[in-house]
Amino acid sequence: MILTRFNLALALCVLALTSCGGRARNYRKSDMDFGSIQAVAVMPFQNLTRDNLASERVRDVFANSLLATEAFYVVPSGEVLRGVSLAGVAVSAAPNVDEVLKLGKQLKVGAVITGVLKEYGEVRSGTTSANVISVTVQMIESETGQVVWSGSSTKGGVSLGMRIFGGGGQPMNAITQEAVDDLLDQLFD
Amino acid sequence: MTCSISSSTSTVQLAIGLVLAVALCSCAGRGGAVGSAIPVGASRLRVAVFPLENLSSGPIPAREVSERLDLAIAGAGPIELVTGQRVAEFLAKNRIRWTAGVDRHVSVAARHDLEVDAILLATVELYREGETPAFGVTLRLVSTGEVPRILWMDGRSRTGADSPGMLGLGVIRDMHDLQQDVLRDLRASLEAYLRSGDGKRPCPEERRFRPEVAYRSPALDAEQRYSVAVLPFVNNTPNSAAGEIVALQMVRQLHAAGFEVLDPGAVRSAMIGYRVILQGGASLDTARIMTGALEVNIVLTGTVRQMPAGASPSGAATAAFSVTAIDGKTNRLVWESSTASRGDAGVVLFDRGLIRTAPELVCRMARQVAGELSAGR
């Protein structure tokens, strides 16, 4: 079969439409010197899903992965909770500017990382189901209270291949790690 | 043992008599000839057996399991067991309610009141009856006296379908047979310890269960022998015992990796004494307090993210947890890792290498963590 230009364009459109995972949208403050940040604190993530423990799991994976890059020192989660309590932060998942400034002094960190978990778990499409995760993360400089970086990632979901051939998708832990790796790529790019 | 020599003056009779004497003198029952097979770790251990701890997320016939355990251990070489009423009286007299660990108070009292050299602690991590039973137990021997030390620690966790063999002839359908199988292995392990004095029993090393993400501080010296206190793990799963099972497996693997690990009883006692509550993990203050109170170098804890209760009769176990270690003196993280594994990772043909029980999977994962923590990547 000879591919006509129309057929080729149609094939390319189909490929573009079937690309899953979402396009990464991130923000990076242009005049921010990220090298000046030595230590960060990862706050409890805000949980917009039905799984009560999902945000803690994702936060745990994110903090470990960030520490493993050795780009920043990540304060232990128990210490973060202690700092949240001492600084009087009302909503730990969404601290205001004053609270971020207090946290920075209390925990001796250059930045505070917050996150929102929007989707976590199984999603169905027709007779097919798969795991999906969608998370947004922000880095807030603790000296000024300004957002210096923001990134989001969505991984998993039901692809065209799964719709046609079936299959259950990847385990939750695997796509969580993929999403976290994607976020870290956005941070360090 | 007795020896007798013929009084005959004939050389031949004397020689025969000497041969007979040597043959009669080679007694002493189990363990071989007189003067040999004295265990390197202990000559004849007097061991108190504490009531077992149940972490199986369901009721178990504790008396029946205890009796089987006592029978199995009693056959493990030169051991004298102190069990039953004597131990119950000791526990009542000393107001000991928690029998899953040994702190200094319990250790000294046991040496004084029961006159025992060690205490045997058993933790049942898995118990499921049915067509395909599942049973898992971890045992540890802790010395008595001023400083309780873990002498030996080992565990097994199996389902009846683990080794089906040809035509399924190897499937174990009876819980009693499965328990015997598990306890036989543990008895052999204990016997080996009593012979050699080496109480390290790591799980098999399998690199497919390596942590996906790990950070090891350059400050950790691979040559130094660190002392570690394992704090309770934060449990983010519906399985109420997941945190304790993972913590126990970490104790076992760290002990096997050469770390000086405190008994969980000592850790618990210090946490109660200093009113330490772990919310969301250990803070730096907690690490500093525990380091000072327990006189250890490192405090280790973590979070369990996934660990379903029980065993999957036909499928693979799953588990996910992270481990955090803090140096209490410098107040810095020295280790953090995240592991998520399935028991069928890398399994291709005929379920060879399939891990069906969560405790067995966690054991292998913990082995990898302990190995990388001790030696680095």
Coordinates of C-alpha atoms in Angstrom, one line a residue:
Chain A
M1 CA 0.0 0.0 0.0
I2 CA 1.5 3.3 -0.9
L3 CA 1.2 5.8 1.9
T4 CA -0.4 8.9 0.6
R5 CA 0.3 12.2 2.3
F6 CA -3.2 12.1 3.8
N7 CA -2.7 8.7 5.2
L8 CA 0.6 9.7 6.7
A9 CA -0.9 12.8 8.3
L10 CA -3.7 10.7 9.7
A11 CA -1.3 8.2 11.2
L12 CA 0.7 11.0 12.8
C13 CA -2.5 12.5 14.3
V14 CA -3.5 9.2 15.7
L15 CA -0.1 8.7 17.3
A16 CA -0.2 12.2 18.8
L17 CA -3.7 11.7 20.2
T18 CA -2.8 8.3 21.8
S19 CA 0.2 9.6 23.7
C20 CA -0.7 9.3 27.3
G21 CA 0.9 10.7 30.5
G22 CA 0.1 14.3 29.8
R23 CA 2.5 17.0 28.7
A24 CA 4.6 18.3 31.6
R25 CA 3.9 21.8 32.5
N26 CA 6.3 23.4 34.8
Y27 CA 7.4 26.8 36.1
R28 CA 10.9 27.8 37.0
K29 CA 11.8 31.3 38.4
S30 CA 14.4 32.5 35.9
D31 CA 16.5 34.5 38.4
M32 CA 16.5 31.9 41.1
D33 CA 19.9 30.3 42.1
F34 CA 18.9 26.8 42.9
G35 CA 22.5 26.0 43.9
S36 CA 22.1 28.2 47.0
I37 CA 19.5 25.8 48.4
Q38 CA 21.3 23.2 50.6
A39 CA 18.4 21.6 52.4
V40 CA 14.7 21.3 51.8
A41 CA 11.7 20.1 53.7
V42 CA 9.0 18.1 52.0
M43 CA 5.6 18.9 53.5
P44 CA 2.7 16.4 53.7
F45 CA 0.9 16.4 50.4
Q46 CA -2.6 17.6 50.0
N47 CA -4.8 14.6 49.2
L48 CA -7.6 15.0 46.7
T49 CA -8.2 11.3 46.2
R50 CA -10.3 8.6 47.9
D51 CA -7.3 6.8 49.3
N52 CA -6.6 8.3 52.7
L53 CA -3.0 7.1 52.7
A54 CA -2.1 7.8 49.1
S55 CA -0.6 11.3 49.7
E56 CA 1.7 10.0 52.4
R57 CA 2.9 7.2 50.1
V58 CA 3.6 9.5 47.3
R59 CA 5.3 12.0 49.6
D60 CA 7.5 9.2 51.0
V61 CA 8.6 8.2 47.5
F62 CA 9.2 11.8 46.4
A63 CA 11.3 12.7 49.5
N64 CA 13.4 9.5 49.2
S65 CA 14.0 10.0 45.5
L66 CA 14.9 13.7 46.0
L67 CA 17.4 12.8 48.7
A68 CA 18.9 10.1 46.5
T69 CA 19.8 12.6 43.8
E70 CA 22.1 14.2 46.4
A71 CA 21.2 17.6 45.0
F72 CA 19.6 18.6 48.3
Y73 CA 19.6 17.4 51.9
V74 CA 16.0 16.4 52.6
V75 CA 14.9 16.8 56.3
P76 CA 13.5 13.6 57.8
S77 CA 9.7 13.5 57.7
G78 CA 9.4 13.2 61.5
E79 CA 11.4 16.4 61.9
V80 CA 9.2 18.2 59.3
L81 CA 6.1 17.3 61.4
R82 CA 7.8 18.5 64.5
G83 CA 8.7 21.7 62.7
V84 CA 5.1 22.1 61.5
S85 CA 3.9 21.8 65.1
L86 CA 6.5 24.2 66.5
A87 CA 5.9 26.8 63.8
G88 CA 2.2 26.6 64.3
V89 CA 1.3 25.8 60.7
A90 CA -2.4 25.6 60.4
V91 CA -2.6 23.5 57.2
S92 CA 0.6 21.6 56.7
A93 CA -0.2 20.8 53.0
A94 CA -0.6 24.5 52.1
P95 CA 1.4 26.8 54.4
N96 CA 1.1 30.5 53.8
V97 CA 4.0 32.9 53.3
D98 CA 4.5 33.6 57.0
E99 CA 4.4 30.0 57.9
V100 CA 7.0 29.1 55.2
L101 CA 9.3 31.8 56.6
K102 CA 8.9 30.3 60.1
L103 CA 9.4 26.8 58.8
G104 CA 12.6 27.8 57.1
K105 CA 14.1 29.1 60.3
Q106 CA 12.8 26.2 62.4
L107 CA 14.0 23.5 60.1
K108 CA 17.0 25.4 58.8
V109 CA 16.0 24.7 55.2
G110 CA 16.4 26.9 52.1
A111 CA 13.1 25.8 50.6
V112 CA 9.9 24.0 51.4
I113 CA 8.2 21.6 49.0
T114 CA 4.4 21.2 48.9
G115 CA 2.3 18.9 46.7
V116 CA -1.1 18.1 45.7
L117 CA -2.1 14.5 44.8
K118 CA -5.0 14.8 42.3
E119 CA -5.4 11.2 41.2
Y120 CA -4.2 7.9 42.7
G121 CA -5.7 4.5 42.0
E122 CA -7.6 2.6 39.4
V123 CA -9.3 4.3 36.5
R124 CA -11.8 2.5 34.2
S125 CA -12.5 3.0 30.6
G126 CA -15.1 0.7 29.2
T127 CA -14.0 -2.8 30.2
T128 CA -10.4 -1.9 30.8
S129 CA -8.9 -0.5 33.9
A130 CA -5.5 0.6 34.9
N131 CA -3.7 2.6 37.6
V132 CA -3.2 6.3 37.3
I133 CA -1.4 8.9 39.3
S134 CA -1.5 12.7 38.9
V135 CA 0.5 14.9 41.2
T136 CA 1.6 18.6 41.3
V137 CA 4.6 19.8 43.3
Q138 CA 5.8 23.3 44.2
M139 CA 9.1 24.5 45.7
I140 CA 8.8 27.6 47.9
E141 CA 11.9 29.5 48.9
S142 CA 11.9 29.9 52.6
E143 CA 13.6 33.3 52.7
T144 CA 11.0 35.1 50.5
G145 CA 8.0 32.8 50.5
Q146 CA 7.9 32.8 46.7
V147 CA 7.3 29.9 44.5
V148 CA 10.5 29.2 42.6
W149 CA 9.5 26.0 40.8
S150 CA 6.4 24.1 40.1
G151 CA 5.9 20.9 38.2
S152 CA 3.2 18.3 37.5
S153 CA 3.1 14.8 36.2
T154 CA 0.4 12.3 35.3
K155 CA 1.4 8.7 34.6
G156 CA -0.5 5.5 34.0
G157 CA -4.0 5.4 32.7
V158 CA -5.7 3.4 30.0
S159 CA -3.9 3.6 26.7
L160 CA -5.1 2.8 23.2
G161 CA -3.1 -0.4 23.2
M162 CA -4.9 -1.5 26.4
R163 CA -8.3 -0.7 24.9
I164 CA -7.6 -2.8 21.9
F165 CA -5.5 -5.6 23.3
G166 CA -6.5 -5.5 27.0
G167 CA -4.0 -5.6 29.9
G168 CA -4.1 -4.1 33.4
G169 CA -1.4 -1.5 33.2
Q170 CA 1.5 -1.2 35.6
P171 CA 1.4 -1.6 39.4
M172 CA 0.8 1.5 41.4
N173 CA 4.3 1.6 42.9
A174 CA 5.9 1.6 39.4
I175 CA 3.9 4.5 38.1
T176 CA 4.3 6.4 41.3
Q177 CA 8.1 6.1 40.8
E178 CA 7.7 7.1 37.2
A179 CA 5.8 10.2 38.1
V180 CA 8.3 11.1 40.8
D181 CA 11.2 10.6 38.3
D182 CA 9.4 12.8 35.8
L183 CA 9.0 15.6 38.4
L184 CA 12.6 15.4 39.3
D185 CA 13.6 15.6 35.7
Q186 CA 11.5 18.7 35.4
L187 CA 13.2 20.1 38.5
F188 CA 16.7 19.5 37.4
D189 CA 16.3 20.3 33.7
Chain B
M1 CA 28.9 -42.7 81.5
T2 CA 30.9 -45.5 83.1
C3 CA 34.1 -47.4 82.1
S4 CA 35.2 -50.8 83.2
I5 CA 38.4 -52.7 82.6
S6 CA 38.9 -56.4 82.8
S7 CA 41.3 -57.5 85.5
S8 CA 42.9 -60.2 83.4
T9 CA 46.7 -60.2 83.3
S10 CA 46.9 -61.5 79.6
T11 CA 48.0 -59.0 77.0
V12 CA 45.3 -60.0 74.6
Q13 CA 42.6 -59.7 77.2
L14 CA 44.0 -56.4 78.2
A15 CA 43.9 -55.1 74.7
I16 CA 40.4 -56.4 74.2
G17 CA 39.4 -54.8 77.4
L18 CA 40.9 -51.5 76.4
V19 CA 39.1 -51.6 73.1
L20 CA 35.8 -52.3 74.9
A21 CA 36.5 -49.6 77.4
V22 CA 37.0 -47.0 74.6
A23 CA 33.8 -48.3 72.9
L24 CA 31.8 -48.0 76.2
C25 CA 33.3 -44.6 77.0
S26 CA 32.2 -43.1 73.7
C27 CA 28.8 -42.2 75.0
A28 CA 27.1 -38.9 76.0
G29 CA 24.0 -39.4 73.8
R30 CA 23.3 -36.8 71.1
G31 CA 26.2 -34.7 70.1
G32 CA 28.9 -37.3 69.6
A33 CA 31.8 -38.4 71.7
V34 CA 32.7 -37.2 75.1
G35 CA 34.8 -34.1 75.1
S36 CA 33.7 -33.1 71.6
A37 CA 30.6 -31.3 70.2
I38 CA 30.6 -28.9 73.1
P39 CA 28.8 -25.9 71.4
V40 CA 31.1 -23.0 70.8
G41 CA 28.4 -20.5 71.8
A42 CA 27.2 -22.2 74.9
S43 CA 28.0 -25.5 76.7
R44 CA 24.5 -26.3 77.8
L45 CA 22.0 -23.6 77.4
R46 CA 19.3 -23.1 79.9
V47 CA 16.6 -21.2 78.0
A48 CA 13.3 -19.7 79.1
V49 CA 10.6 -19.7 76.4
F50 CA 8.3 -16.7 76.6
P51 CA 4.7 -16.7 75.3
L52 CA 4.7 -16.1 71.6
E53 CA 3.7 -12.9 69.9
N54 CA 1.0 -13.0 67.3
L55 CA 1.4 -10.6 64.3
S56 CA -0.7 -12.6 61.9
S57 CA -3.7 -10.3 61.8
G58 CA -6.0 -13.0 63.0
P59 CA -6.5 -15.4 65.9
I60 CA -4.1 -18.4 66.2
P61 CA -4.2 -21.5 68.4
A62 CA -1.3 -20.1 70.5
R63 CA -1.1 -23.0 73.0
E64 CA -0.9 -25.6 70.2
V65 CA 1.7 -23.6 68.3
S66 CA 3.7 -23.1 71.5
E67 CA 3.7 -26.8 72.4
R68 CA 5.0 -27.6 68.9
L69 CA 7.6 -25.0 69.2
D70 CA 8.8 -26.3 72.6
L71 CA 9.0 -29.8 71.2
A72 CA 11.0 -28.7 68.2
I73 CA 13.5 -26.5 70.2
A74 CA 13.9 -29.1 72.9
G75 CA 15.5 -31.4 70.3
A76 CA 18.1 -28.8 69.2
G77 CA 21.2 -29.9 71.0
P78 CA 22.2 -29.3 74.6
I79 CA 19.3 -27.1 75.6
E80 CA 17.3 -27.2 78.8
L81 CA 13.9 -25.4 78.4
V82 CA 12.1 -23.5 81.1
T83 CA 8.5 -23.2 80.0
G84 CA 4.9 -23.2 81.1
Q85 CA 4.0 -22.5 84.7
R86 CA 7.5 -21.5 85.8
V87 CA 7.6 -18.8 83.2
A88 CA 4.1 -17.7 83.9
E89 CA 4.9 -17.2 87.6
F90 CA 8.0 -15.3 86.7
L91 CA 6.1 -13.0 84.4
A92 CA 3.4 -12.4 87.0
K93 CA 6.0 -11.8 89.8
N94 CA 7.9 -9.2 87.7
R95 CA 4.7 -7.7 86.2
I96 CA 5.9 -8.4 82.6
R97 CA 2.9 -8.0 80.3
W98 CA 4.7 -7.6 76.9
T99 CA 6.6 -10.8 76.0
A100 CA 7.8 -9.9 72.6
G101 CA 11.1 -8.4 73.7
V102 CA 13.7 -8.3 76.4
D103 CA 14.9 -5.1 78.1
R104 CA 17.5 -4.9 80.9
H105 CA 15.0 -5.3 83.6
V106 CA 13.6 -8.5 82.2
S107 CA 17.0 -9.8 81.3
V108 CA 18.4 -9.3 84.8
A109 CA 15.3 -10.7 86.5
A110 CA 15.4 -13.8 84.2
R111 CA 19.0 -14.5 85.0
H112 CA 18.3 -14.1 88.7
D113 CA 14.9 -15.7 89.1
L114 CA 14.8 -18.4 86.4
E115 CA 18.6 -18.9 86.3
V116 CA 18.5 -19.0 82.6
D117 CA 21.2 -18.1 80.1
A118 CA 18.9 -16.9 77.4
I119 CA 15.3 -16.2 76.5
L120 CA 13.7 -17.6 73.4
L121 CA 11.2 -15.2 71.8
A122 CA 8.8 -16.3 69.0
T123 CA 6.8 -14.1 66.7
V124 CA 4.1 -15.7 64.5
E125 CA 3.9 -13.5 61.4
L126 CA 1.7 -15.6 59.3
Y127 CA -1.0 -18.1 60.1
R128 CA -3.7 -19.2 57.7
E129 CA -5.6 -22.5 57.8
G130 CA -7.5 -23.9 54.8
E131 CA -6.8 -25.9 51.7
T132 CA -3.5 -24.2 51.3
P133 CA -2.2 -23.4 54.7
A134 CA 0.4 -20.7 55.4
F135 CA 2.6 -20.4 58.4
G136 CA 5.5 -18.0 59.3
V137 CA 7.5 -17.6 62.5
T138 CA 10.6 -15.7 63.5
L139 CA 12.6 -16.9 66.5
R140 CA 15.3 -15.1 68.4
L141 CA 17.5 -16.0 71.3
V142 CA 18.5 -13.2 73.6
S143 CA 21.1 -13.5 76.4
T144 CA 20.2 -12.6 79.9
G145 CA 22.2 -10.5 82.4
E146 CA 23.1 -6.9 82.5
V147 CA 23.3 -6.4 78.8
P148 CA 20.8 -8.4 76.7
R149 CA 22.2 -9.3 73.3
I150 CA 20.6 -11.0 70.4
L151 CA 22.5 -14.3 70.1
W152 CA 20.6 -15.9 67.2
M153 CA 17.7 -15.0 65.1
D154 CA 16.1 -16.8 62.2
G155 CA 12.7 -17.2 60.6
R156 CA 10.8 -19.1 58.0
S157 CA 7.5 -18.3 56.2
R158 CA 5.8 -20.8 53.9
T159 CA 2.6 -21.8 52.2
G160 CA 1.7 -25.4 51.5
A161 CA 2.0 -24.6 47.8
D162 CA 5.6 -23.4 47.8
S163 CA 7.1 -26.7 46.6
P164 CA 4.3 -28.5 44.7
G165 CA 6.7 -30.8 42.9
M166 CA 5.6 -33.2 40.1
L167 CA 1.9 -33.6 39.8
G168 CA 1.4 -31.5 42.9
L169 CA 2.6 -34.3 45.1
G170 CA 4.6 -31.9 47.2
V171 CA 1.7 -29.7 48.2
I172 CA 1.2 -29.6 51.9
R173 CA -2.5 -29.4 52.9
D174 CA -2.3 -30.0 56.6
M175 CA -1.3 -27.1 58.9
H176 CA 0.4 -29.4 61.3
D177 CA 2.7 -30.8 58.6
L178 CA 3.5 -27.3 57.5
Q179 CA 4.4 -26.2 61.0
Q180 CA 6.6 -29.2 61.5
D181 CA 8.3 -28.4 58.2
V182 CA 9.0 -24.8 59.3
L183 CA 10.0 -25.7 62.8
R184 CA 12.3 -28.4 61.6
D185 CA 14.3 -25.9 59.6
L186 CA 14.5 -23.5 62.5
R187 CA 15.7 -26.3 64.8
A188 CA 18.4 -27.1 62.4
S189 CA 19.4 -23.4 62.3
L190 CA 19.5 -23.3 66.1
E191 CA 21.6 -26.5 66.2
A192 CA 24.0 -24.9 63.8
Y193 CA 24.3 -21.9 66.0
L194 CA 24.9 -24.0 69.1
R195 CA 27.7 -25.9 67.3
S196 CA 29.4 -22.9 65.7
G197 CA 28.5 -19.9 67.8
D198 CA 27.6 -17.9 64.7
G199 CA 24.1 -16.6 65.1
K200 CA 23.8 -14.7 61.9
R201 CA 21.1 -16.1 59.6
P202 CA 20.5 -13.7 56.7
C203 CA 17.8 -14.3 54.1
P204 CA 19.0 -15.4 50.7
E205 CA 20.5 -12.6 48.8
E206 CA 18.4 -11.7 45.7
R207 CA 19.3 -8.6 43.8
R208 CA 15.9 -8.4 42.2
F209 CA 14.7 -7.0 45.5
R210 CA 17.2 -4.2 45.7
P211 CA 15.9 -0.8 46.7
E212 CA 14.9 1.3 43.7
V213 CA 16.0 4.5 45.3
A214 CA 18.7 4.7 48.0
Y215 CA 20.9 7.4 49.6
R216 CA 23.9 6.4 51.7
S217 CA 25.8 9.1 53.4
P218 CA 29.5 9.3 52.6
A219 CA 30.0 9.7 56.4
L220 CA 29.2 6.0 56.9
D221 CA 32.3 4.0 57.3
A222 CA 32.0 0.5 55.8
E223 CA 34.7 -0.8 58.2
Q224 CA 33.1 0.4 61.4
R225 CA 30.8 -1.8 63.3
Y226 CA 27.8 0.4 64.1
S227 CA 25.3 -0.1 66.9
V228 CA 21.7 0.3 65.8
A229 CA 18.3 0.8 67.4
V230 CA 15.4 -0.1 65.2
L231 CA 12.4 2.0 66.1
P232 CA 8.8 1.1 65.2
F233 CA 7.9 1.7 61.5
V234 CA 5.1 4.0 60.5
N235 CA 2.4 1.9 59.1
N236 CA 0.5 3.3 56.1
T237 CA -1.3 0.1 55.3
P238 CA -4.6 -1.6 56.4
N239 CA -2.5 -4.5 57.8
S240 CA -2.2 -3.6 61.5
A241 CA 1.0 -5.6 62.0
A242 CA 2.8 -4.5 58.9
G243 CA 5.1 -2.0 60.7
E244 CA 6.1 -4.5 63.3
I245 CA 6.8 -7.3 60.9
V246 CA 9.0 -5.0 58.7
A247 CA 10.8 -3.7 61.8
L248 CA 11.5 -7.3 63.0
Q249 CA 12.8 -8.3 59.7
M250 CA 15.1 -5.3 59.6
V251 CA 16.4 -6.3 63.1
R252 CA 17.1 -9.8 61.8
Q253 CA 18.9 -8.7 58.6
L254 CA 20.9 -5.9 60.3
H255 CA 22.1 -8.5 63.0
A256 CA 23.1 -10.8 60.2
A257 CA 24.9 -8.0 58.3
G258 CA 27.2 -7.5 61.3
F259 CA 25.5 -4.5 63.0
E260 CA 25.2 -4.6 66.8
V261 CA 21.4 -4.4 67.0
L262 CA 19.5 -3.8 70.2
D263 CA 16.6 -6.1 71.1
P264 CA 13.2 -4.4 70.3
G265 CA 12.4 -4.9 74.0
A266 CA 15.1 -2.5 75.0
V267 CA 14.0 0.0 72.4
R268 CA 10.4 -0.1 73.5
S269 CA 11.4 0.3 77.1
A270 CA 13.4 3.4 76.3
M271 CA 10.6 4.9 74.2
I272 CA 8.1 4.4 77.1
G273 CA 10.6 5.7 79.6
Y274 CA 11.3 8.9 77.7
R275 CA 7.7 9.3 76.5
V276 CA 8.8 9.2 72.8
I277 CA 5.9 9.1 70.4
L278 CA 6.6 8.6 66.7
Q279 CA 4.3 10.6 64.6
G280 CA 5.1 10.4 60.9
G281 CA 8.6 9.2 61.6
A282 CA 11.5 10.0 63.9
S283 CA 12.4 13.6 64.4
L284 CA 16.0 14.6 65.0
D285 CA 15.2 15.2 68.7
T286 CA 13.9 11.7 68.9
A287 CA 17.0 10.3 67.3
R288 CA 19.2 12.3 69.7
I289 CA 17.2 11.1 72.8
M290 CA 17.2 7.5 71.7
T291 CA 20.9 7.5 70.8
G292 CA 21.8 8.8 74.2
A293 CA 19.4 6.6 76.1
L294 CA 20.3 3.4 74.3
E295 CA 24.0 4.3 73.7
V296 CA 23.8 3.5 70.0
N297 CA 25.3 5.1 66.9
I298 CA 22.3 5.0 64.6
V299 CA 18.6 5.1 64.9
L300 CA 16.7 3.3 62.1
T301 CA 13.0 3.6 61.3
G302 CA 10.8 3.8 58.2
T303 CA 7.4 3.7 56.7
V304 CA 5.5 0.7 55.3
R305 CA 3.5 1.7 52.3
Q306 CA 2.2 -1.7 51.2
M307 CA 2.0 -5.1 52.8
P308 CA -1.3 -7.0 52.5
A309 CA -2.0 -9.4 55.4
G310 CA -1.7 -13.1 54.9
A311 CA -0.3 -15.0 51.9
S312 CA -1.5 -15.4 48.3
P313 CA -2.0 -19.1 47.6
S314 CA -1.6 -18.8 43.9
G315 CA -0.1 -15.4 43.4
A316 CA 2.9 -13.3 44.5
A317 CA 3.4 -11.4 47.7
T318 CA 3.8 -7.6 47.5
A319 CA 5.4 -5.2 49.8
A320 CA 6.7 -1.6 49.7
F321 CA 8.5 0.2 52.4
S322 CA 11.1 2.9 53.0
V323 CA 13.9 2.9 55.5
T324 CA 15.5 5.9 57.2
A325 CA 18.6 5.9 59.4
I326 CA 19.7 8.9 61.4
D327 CA 23.1 9.4 63.2
G328 CA 22.1 10.7 66.6
K329 CA 25.4 12.4 67.2
T330 CA 25.5 14.4 64.0
N331 CA 21.7 14.6 63.7
R332 CA 22.0 13.9 60.0
L333 CA 20.4 11.3 57.7
V334 CA 22.9 8.6 56.9
W335 CA 20.6 6.3 54.9
E336 CA 17.3 6.5 53.2
S337 CA 15.9 4.0 50.7
S338 CA 12.6 3.1 49.1
T339 CA 11.8 -0.4 48.0
A340 CA 8.7 -1.8 46.3
S341 CA 8.7 -5.4 45.2
R342 CA 6.6 -8.3 44.1
G343 CA 7.3 -11.9 44.8
D344 CA 7.1 -12.7 41.1
A345 CA 9.8 -10.3 40.0
G346 CA 12.0 -12.1 37.6
V347 CA 10.0 -15.3 37.7
V348 CA 9.7 -16.8 34.3
L349 CA 9.4 -20.6 34.3
F350 CA 7.2 -22.9 36.4
D351 CA 6.9 -20.3 39.3
R352 CA 10.6 -20.9 40.1
G353 CA 11.6 -18.3 42.6
L354 CA 8.1 -17.1 43.3
I355 CA 7.7 -15.7 46.8
R356 CA 4.1 -16.1 48.1
T357 CA 4.4 -14.8 51.6
A358 CA 4.9 -11.2 52.6
P359 CA 7.2 -11.9 55.5
E360 CA 9.5 -13.9 53.3
L361 CA 9.5 -11.2 50.6
V362 CA 10.1 -8.5 53.2
C363 CA 13.0 -10.5 54.6
R364 CA 14.7 -10.5 51.2
M365 CA 14.1 -6.8 50.7
A366 CA 15.4 -6.1 54.2
R367 CA 18.5 -8.2 53.4
Q368 CA 19.3 -6.0 50.4
V369 CA 18.8 -2.8 52.5
A370 CA 21.0 -4.1 55.3
G371 CA 23.7 -5.2 52.8
E372 CA 23.8 -1.9 51.1
L373 CA 23.7 0.0 54.3
S374 CA 26.7 -1.9 55.6
A375 CA 28.9 -2.0 52.6
G376 CA 27.6 0.7 50.3
R377 CA 26.7 0.3 46.6

